Tab-separated table of N, CA and C in Angstrom:
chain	number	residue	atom	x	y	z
A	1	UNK	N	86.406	98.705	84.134
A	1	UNK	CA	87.801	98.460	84.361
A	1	UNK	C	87.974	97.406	85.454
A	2	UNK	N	88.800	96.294	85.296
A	2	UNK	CA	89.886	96.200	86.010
A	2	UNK	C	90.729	95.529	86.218
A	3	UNK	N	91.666	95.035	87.394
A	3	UNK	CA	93.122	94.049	87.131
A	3	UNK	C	93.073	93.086	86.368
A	4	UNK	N	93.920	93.152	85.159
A	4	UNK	CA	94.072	91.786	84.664
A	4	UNK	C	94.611	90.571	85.425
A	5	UNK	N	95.797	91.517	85.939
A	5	UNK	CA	96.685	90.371	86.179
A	5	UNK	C	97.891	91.219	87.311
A	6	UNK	N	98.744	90.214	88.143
A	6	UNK	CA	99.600	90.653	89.085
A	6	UNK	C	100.831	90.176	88.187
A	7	UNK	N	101.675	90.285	88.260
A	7	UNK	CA	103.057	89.667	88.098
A	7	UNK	C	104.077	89.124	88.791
A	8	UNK	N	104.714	88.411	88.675
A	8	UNK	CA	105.598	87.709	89.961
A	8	UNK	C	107.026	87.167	89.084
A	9	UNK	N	107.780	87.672	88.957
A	9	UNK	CA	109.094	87.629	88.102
A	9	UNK	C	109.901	86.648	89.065
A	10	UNK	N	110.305	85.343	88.285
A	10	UNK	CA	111.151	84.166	88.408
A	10	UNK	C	112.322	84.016	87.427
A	11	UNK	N	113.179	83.679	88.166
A	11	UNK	CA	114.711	82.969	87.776
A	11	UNK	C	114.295	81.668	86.904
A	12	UNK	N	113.468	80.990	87.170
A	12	UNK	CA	113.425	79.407	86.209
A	12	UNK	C	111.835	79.151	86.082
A	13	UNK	N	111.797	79.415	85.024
A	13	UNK	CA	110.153	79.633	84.694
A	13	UNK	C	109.439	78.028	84.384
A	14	UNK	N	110.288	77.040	84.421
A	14	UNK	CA	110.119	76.138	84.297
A	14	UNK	C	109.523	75.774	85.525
A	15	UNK	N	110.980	75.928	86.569
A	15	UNK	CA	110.219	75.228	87.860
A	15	UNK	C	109.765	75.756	88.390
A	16	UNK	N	109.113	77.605	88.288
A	16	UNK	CA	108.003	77.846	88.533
A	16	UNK	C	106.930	77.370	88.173
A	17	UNK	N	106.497	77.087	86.522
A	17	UNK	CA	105.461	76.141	86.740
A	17	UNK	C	104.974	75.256	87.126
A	18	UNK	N	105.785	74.257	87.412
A	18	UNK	CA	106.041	73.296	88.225
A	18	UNK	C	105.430	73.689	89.709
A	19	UNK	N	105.884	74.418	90.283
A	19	UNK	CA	105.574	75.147	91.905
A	19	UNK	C	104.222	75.620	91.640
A	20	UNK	N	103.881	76.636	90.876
A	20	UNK	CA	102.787	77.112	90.701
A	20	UNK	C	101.744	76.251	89.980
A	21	UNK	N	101.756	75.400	89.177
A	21	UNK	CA	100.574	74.441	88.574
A	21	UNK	C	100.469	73.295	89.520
A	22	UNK	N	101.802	72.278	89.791
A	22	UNK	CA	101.674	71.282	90.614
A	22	UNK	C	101.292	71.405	92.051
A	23	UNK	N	102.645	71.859	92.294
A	23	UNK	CA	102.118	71.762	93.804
A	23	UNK	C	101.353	72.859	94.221
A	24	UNK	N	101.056	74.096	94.012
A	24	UNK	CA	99.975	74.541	94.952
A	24	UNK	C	98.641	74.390	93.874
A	25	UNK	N	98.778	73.676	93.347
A	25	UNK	CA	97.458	73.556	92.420
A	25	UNK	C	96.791	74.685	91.935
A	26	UNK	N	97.389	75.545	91.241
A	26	UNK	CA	96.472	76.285	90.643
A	26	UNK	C	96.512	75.825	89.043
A	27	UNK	N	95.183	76.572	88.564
A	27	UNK	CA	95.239	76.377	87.134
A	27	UNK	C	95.604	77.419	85.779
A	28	UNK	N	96.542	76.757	85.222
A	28	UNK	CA	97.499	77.236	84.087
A	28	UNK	C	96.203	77.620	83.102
A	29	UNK	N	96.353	79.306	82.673
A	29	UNK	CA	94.972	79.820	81.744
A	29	UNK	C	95.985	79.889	80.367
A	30	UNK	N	97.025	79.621	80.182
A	30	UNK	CA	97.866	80.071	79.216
A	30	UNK	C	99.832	80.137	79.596
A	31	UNK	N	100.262	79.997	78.660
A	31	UNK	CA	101.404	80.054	78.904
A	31	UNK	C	102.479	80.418	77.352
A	32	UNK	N	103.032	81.122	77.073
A	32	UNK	CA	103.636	81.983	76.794
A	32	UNK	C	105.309	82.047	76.251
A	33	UNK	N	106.181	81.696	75.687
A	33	UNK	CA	107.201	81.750	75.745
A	33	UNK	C	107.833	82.267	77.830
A	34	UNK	N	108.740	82.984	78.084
A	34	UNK	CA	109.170	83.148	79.159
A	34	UNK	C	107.781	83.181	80.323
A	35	UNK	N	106.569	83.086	80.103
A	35	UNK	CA	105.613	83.522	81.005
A	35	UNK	C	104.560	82.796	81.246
A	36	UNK	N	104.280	82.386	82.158
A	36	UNK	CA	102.428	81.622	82.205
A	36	UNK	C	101.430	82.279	83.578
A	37	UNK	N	99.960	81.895	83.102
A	37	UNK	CA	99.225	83.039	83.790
A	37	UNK	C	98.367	81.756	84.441
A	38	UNK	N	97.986	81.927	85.786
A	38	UNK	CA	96.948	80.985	86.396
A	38	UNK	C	96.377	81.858	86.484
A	39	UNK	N	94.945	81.232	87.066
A	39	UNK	CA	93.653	82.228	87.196
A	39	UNK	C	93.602	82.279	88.879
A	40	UNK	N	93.643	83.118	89.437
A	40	UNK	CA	92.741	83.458	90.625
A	40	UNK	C	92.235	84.569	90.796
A	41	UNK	N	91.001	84.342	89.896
A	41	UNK	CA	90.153	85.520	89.131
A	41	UNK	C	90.787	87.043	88.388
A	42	UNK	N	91.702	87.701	89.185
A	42	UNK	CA	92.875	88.005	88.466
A	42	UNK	C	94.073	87.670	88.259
A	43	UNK	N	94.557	87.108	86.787
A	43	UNK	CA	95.222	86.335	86.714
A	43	UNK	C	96.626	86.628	87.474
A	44	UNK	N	97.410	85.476	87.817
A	44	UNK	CA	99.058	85.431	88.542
A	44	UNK	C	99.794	84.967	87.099
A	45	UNK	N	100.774	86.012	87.095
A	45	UNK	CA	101.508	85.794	85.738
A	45	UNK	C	102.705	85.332	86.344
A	46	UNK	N	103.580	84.557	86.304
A	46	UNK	CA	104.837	84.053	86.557
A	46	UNK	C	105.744	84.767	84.975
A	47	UNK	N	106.781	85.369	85.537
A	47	UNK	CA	107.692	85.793	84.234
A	47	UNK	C	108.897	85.586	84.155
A	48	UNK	N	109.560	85.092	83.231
A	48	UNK	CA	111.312	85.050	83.547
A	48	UNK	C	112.000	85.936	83.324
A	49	UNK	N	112.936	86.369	83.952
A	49	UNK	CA	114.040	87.461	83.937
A	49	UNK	C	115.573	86.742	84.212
A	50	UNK	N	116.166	86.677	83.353
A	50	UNK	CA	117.307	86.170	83.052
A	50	UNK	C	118.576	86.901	83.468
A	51	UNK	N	119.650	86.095	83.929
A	51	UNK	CA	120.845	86.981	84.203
A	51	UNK	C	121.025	87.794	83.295
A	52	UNK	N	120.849	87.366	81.799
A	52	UNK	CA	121.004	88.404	81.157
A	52	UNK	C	120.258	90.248	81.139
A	53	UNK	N	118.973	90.323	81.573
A	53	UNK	CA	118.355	91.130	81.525
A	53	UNK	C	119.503	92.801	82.080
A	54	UNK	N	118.707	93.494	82.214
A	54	UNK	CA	119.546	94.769	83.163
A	54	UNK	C	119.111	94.571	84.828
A	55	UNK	N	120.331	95.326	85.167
A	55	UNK	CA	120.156	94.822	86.773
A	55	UNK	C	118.734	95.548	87.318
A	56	UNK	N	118.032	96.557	86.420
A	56	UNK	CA	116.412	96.526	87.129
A	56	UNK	C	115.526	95.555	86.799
A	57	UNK	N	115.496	94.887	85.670
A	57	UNK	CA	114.880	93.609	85.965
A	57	UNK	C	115.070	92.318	86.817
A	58	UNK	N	116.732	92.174	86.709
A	58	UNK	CA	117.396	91.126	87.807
A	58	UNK	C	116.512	91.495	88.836
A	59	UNK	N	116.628	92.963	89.663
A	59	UNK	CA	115.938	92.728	91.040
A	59	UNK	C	114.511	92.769	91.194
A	60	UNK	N	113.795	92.422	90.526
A	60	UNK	CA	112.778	92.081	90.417
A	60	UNK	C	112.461	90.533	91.340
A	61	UNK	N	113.128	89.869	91.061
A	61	UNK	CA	113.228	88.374	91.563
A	61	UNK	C	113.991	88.404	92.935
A	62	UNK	N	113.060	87.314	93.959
A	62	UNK	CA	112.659	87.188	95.131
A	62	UNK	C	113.291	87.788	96.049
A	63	UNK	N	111.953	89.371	96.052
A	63	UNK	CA	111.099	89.724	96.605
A	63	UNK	C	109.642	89.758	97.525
A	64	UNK	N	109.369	90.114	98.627
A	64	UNK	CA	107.743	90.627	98.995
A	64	UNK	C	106.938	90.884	97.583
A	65	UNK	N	106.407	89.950	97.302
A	65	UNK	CA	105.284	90.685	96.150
A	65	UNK	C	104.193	91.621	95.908
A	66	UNK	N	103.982	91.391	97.348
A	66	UNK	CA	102.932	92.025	97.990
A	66	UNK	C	101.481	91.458	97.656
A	67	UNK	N	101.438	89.835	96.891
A	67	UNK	CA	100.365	89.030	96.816
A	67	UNK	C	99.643	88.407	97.521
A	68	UNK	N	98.194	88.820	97.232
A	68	UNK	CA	97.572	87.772	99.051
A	68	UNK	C	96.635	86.838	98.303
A	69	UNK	N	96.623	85.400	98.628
A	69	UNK	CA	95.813	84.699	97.978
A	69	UNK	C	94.821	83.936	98.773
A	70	UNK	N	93.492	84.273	99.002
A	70	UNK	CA	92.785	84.207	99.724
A	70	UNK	C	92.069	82.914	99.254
A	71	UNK	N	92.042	82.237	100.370
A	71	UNK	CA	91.742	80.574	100.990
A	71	UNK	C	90.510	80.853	101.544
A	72	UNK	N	89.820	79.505	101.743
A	72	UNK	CA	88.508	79.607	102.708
A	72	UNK	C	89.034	78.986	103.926
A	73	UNK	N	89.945	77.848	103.959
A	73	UNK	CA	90.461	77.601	104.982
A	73	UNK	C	92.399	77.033	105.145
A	74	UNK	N	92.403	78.565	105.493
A	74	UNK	CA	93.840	78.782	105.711
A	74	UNK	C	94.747	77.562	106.377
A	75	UNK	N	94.480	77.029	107.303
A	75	UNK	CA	95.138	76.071	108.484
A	75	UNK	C	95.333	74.496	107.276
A	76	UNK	N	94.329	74.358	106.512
A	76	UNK	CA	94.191	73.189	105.925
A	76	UNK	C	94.994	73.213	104.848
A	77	UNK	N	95.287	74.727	104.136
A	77	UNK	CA	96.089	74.862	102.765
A	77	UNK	C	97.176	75.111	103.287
A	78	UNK	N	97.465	75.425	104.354
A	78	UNK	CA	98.817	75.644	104.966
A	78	UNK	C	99.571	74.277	105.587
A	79	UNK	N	98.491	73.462	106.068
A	79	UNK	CA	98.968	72.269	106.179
A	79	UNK	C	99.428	71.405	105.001
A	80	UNK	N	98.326	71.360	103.916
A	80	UNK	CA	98.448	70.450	102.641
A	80	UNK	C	99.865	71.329	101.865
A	81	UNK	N	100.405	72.443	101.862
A	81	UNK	CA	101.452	72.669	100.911
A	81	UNK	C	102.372	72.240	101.688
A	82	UNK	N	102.505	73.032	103.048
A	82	UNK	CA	103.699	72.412	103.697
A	82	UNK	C	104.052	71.063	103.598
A	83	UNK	N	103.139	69.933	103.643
A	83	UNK	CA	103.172	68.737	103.263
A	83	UNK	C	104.134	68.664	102.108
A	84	UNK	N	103.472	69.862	100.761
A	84	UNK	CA	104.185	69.247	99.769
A	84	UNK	C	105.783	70.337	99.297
A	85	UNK	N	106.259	70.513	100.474
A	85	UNK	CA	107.825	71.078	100.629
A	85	UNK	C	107.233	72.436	100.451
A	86	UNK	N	106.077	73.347	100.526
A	86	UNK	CA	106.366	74.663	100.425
A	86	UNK	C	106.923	75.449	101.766
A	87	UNK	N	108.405	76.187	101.442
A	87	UNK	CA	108.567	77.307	101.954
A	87	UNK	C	107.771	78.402	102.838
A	88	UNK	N	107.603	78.338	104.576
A	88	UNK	CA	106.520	78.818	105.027
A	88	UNK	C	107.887	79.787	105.950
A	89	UNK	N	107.130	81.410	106.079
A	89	UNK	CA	107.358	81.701	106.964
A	89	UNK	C	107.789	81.848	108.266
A	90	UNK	N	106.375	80.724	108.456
A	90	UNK	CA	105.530	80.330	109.801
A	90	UNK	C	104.347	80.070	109.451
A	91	UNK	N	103.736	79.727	110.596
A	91	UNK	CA	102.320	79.649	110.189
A	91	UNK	C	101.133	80.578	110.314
A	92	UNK	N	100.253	80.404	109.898
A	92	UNK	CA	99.035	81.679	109.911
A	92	UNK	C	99.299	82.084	111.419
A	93	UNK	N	98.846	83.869	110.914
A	93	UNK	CA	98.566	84.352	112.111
A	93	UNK	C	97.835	85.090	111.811
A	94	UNK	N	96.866	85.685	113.032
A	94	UNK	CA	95.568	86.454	113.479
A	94	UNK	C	96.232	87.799	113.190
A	95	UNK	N	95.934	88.767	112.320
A	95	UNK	CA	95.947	90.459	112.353
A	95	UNK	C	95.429	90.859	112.852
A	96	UNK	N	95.997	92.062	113.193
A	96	UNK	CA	95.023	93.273	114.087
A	96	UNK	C	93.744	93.545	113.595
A	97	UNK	N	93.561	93.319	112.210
A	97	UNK	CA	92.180	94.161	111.238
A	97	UNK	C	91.608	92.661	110.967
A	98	UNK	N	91.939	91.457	111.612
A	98	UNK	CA	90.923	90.225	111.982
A	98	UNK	C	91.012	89.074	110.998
A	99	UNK	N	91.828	89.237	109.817
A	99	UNK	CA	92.236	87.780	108.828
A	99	UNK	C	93.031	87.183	109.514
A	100	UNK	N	93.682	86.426	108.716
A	100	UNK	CA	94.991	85.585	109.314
A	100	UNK	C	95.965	85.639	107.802
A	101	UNK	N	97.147	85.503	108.052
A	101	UNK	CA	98.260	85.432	107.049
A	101	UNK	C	98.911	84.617	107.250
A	102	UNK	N	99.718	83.927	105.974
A	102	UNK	CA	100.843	82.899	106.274
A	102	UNK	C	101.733	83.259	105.208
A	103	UNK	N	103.135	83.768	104.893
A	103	UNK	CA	103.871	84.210	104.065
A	103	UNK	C	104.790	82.709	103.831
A	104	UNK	N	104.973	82.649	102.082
A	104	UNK	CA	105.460	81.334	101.800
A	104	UNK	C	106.507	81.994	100.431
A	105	UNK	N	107.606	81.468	100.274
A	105	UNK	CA	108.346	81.669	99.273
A	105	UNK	C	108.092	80.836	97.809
A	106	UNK	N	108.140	80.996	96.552
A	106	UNK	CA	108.559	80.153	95.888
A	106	UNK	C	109.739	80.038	95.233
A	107	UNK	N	109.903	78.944	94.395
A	107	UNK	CA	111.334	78.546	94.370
A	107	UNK	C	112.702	79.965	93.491
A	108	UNK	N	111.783	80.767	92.860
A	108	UNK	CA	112.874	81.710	93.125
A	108	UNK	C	113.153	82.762	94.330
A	109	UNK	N	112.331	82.569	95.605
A	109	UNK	CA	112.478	83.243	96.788
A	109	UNK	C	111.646	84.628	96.713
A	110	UNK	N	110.788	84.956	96.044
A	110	UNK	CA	109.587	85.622	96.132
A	110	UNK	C	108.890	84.821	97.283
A	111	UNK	N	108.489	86.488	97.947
A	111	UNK	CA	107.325	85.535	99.387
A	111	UNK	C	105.776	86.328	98.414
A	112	UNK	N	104.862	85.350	98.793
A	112	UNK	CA	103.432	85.807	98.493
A	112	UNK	C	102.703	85.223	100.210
A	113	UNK	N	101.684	85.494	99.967
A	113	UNK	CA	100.672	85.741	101.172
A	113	UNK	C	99.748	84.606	101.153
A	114	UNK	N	99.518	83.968	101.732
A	114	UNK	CA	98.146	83.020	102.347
A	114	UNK	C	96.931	84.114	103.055
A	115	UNK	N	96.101	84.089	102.467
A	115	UNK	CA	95.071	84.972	102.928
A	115	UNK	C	93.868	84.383	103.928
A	116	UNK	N	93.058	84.523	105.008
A	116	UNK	CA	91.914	83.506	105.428
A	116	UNK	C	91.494	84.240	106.589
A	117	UNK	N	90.400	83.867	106.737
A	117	UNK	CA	89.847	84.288	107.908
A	117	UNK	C	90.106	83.156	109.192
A	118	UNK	N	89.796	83.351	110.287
A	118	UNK	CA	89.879	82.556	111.553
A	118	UNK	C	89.102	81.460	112.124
């Protein structure tokens, strides 16, 4: 067994791909009518949820995802997105249990996690 995949429910699945293929460079394994999946070993599914849906799917969209996407070097990917207009928190910081984090939104206002050591 195990994770296929996380999910991350967007308002415009378009310019999520856009956010998610272009600028933070990941790579598109498939894509789907409303949905596309990059790989970071378990796949990140981007999904659309439409005004139309019911208001428990509406609130689905941007949210804490509770996604951490682990970098080898945090300071440098945090520099290179910010470069390219991503939505930061702030910048990495040192945890008590010894990684570092940097929380970043995408364009439907979901925050996910920058993951790295120090």
């Amino acid at each position: 067994m195990r994770i296929y995949g996380v999910r991350v429910f967007v308002d415009d699945i378009n310019e999520a791909r856009k956010f998610y293929g272009q600028t933070l460079g990941l790579t598109e394994k498939w894509a789907f009518g409303p949905a596309a999946g990059y790989d970071l070993g378990a796949a990140l599914i981007i999904e659309a949820v439409t005004p139309d849906d019911d208001d428990e799917e509406g609130g689905l969209v941007g949210r804490f995802v509770g996604v951490s996407i682990q970098v080898e070097a945090i300071h440098i990917v945090y520099a290179d997105w910010t470069a390219k207009g991503v939505e930061f928190l702030g910048p990495p910081e040192k945890m008590p249990w010894g990684g570092m984090l940097a929380h970043f939104k995408d364009p439907s206002g979901n925050v996910l996690s920058l993951l790295g050591e120090n």
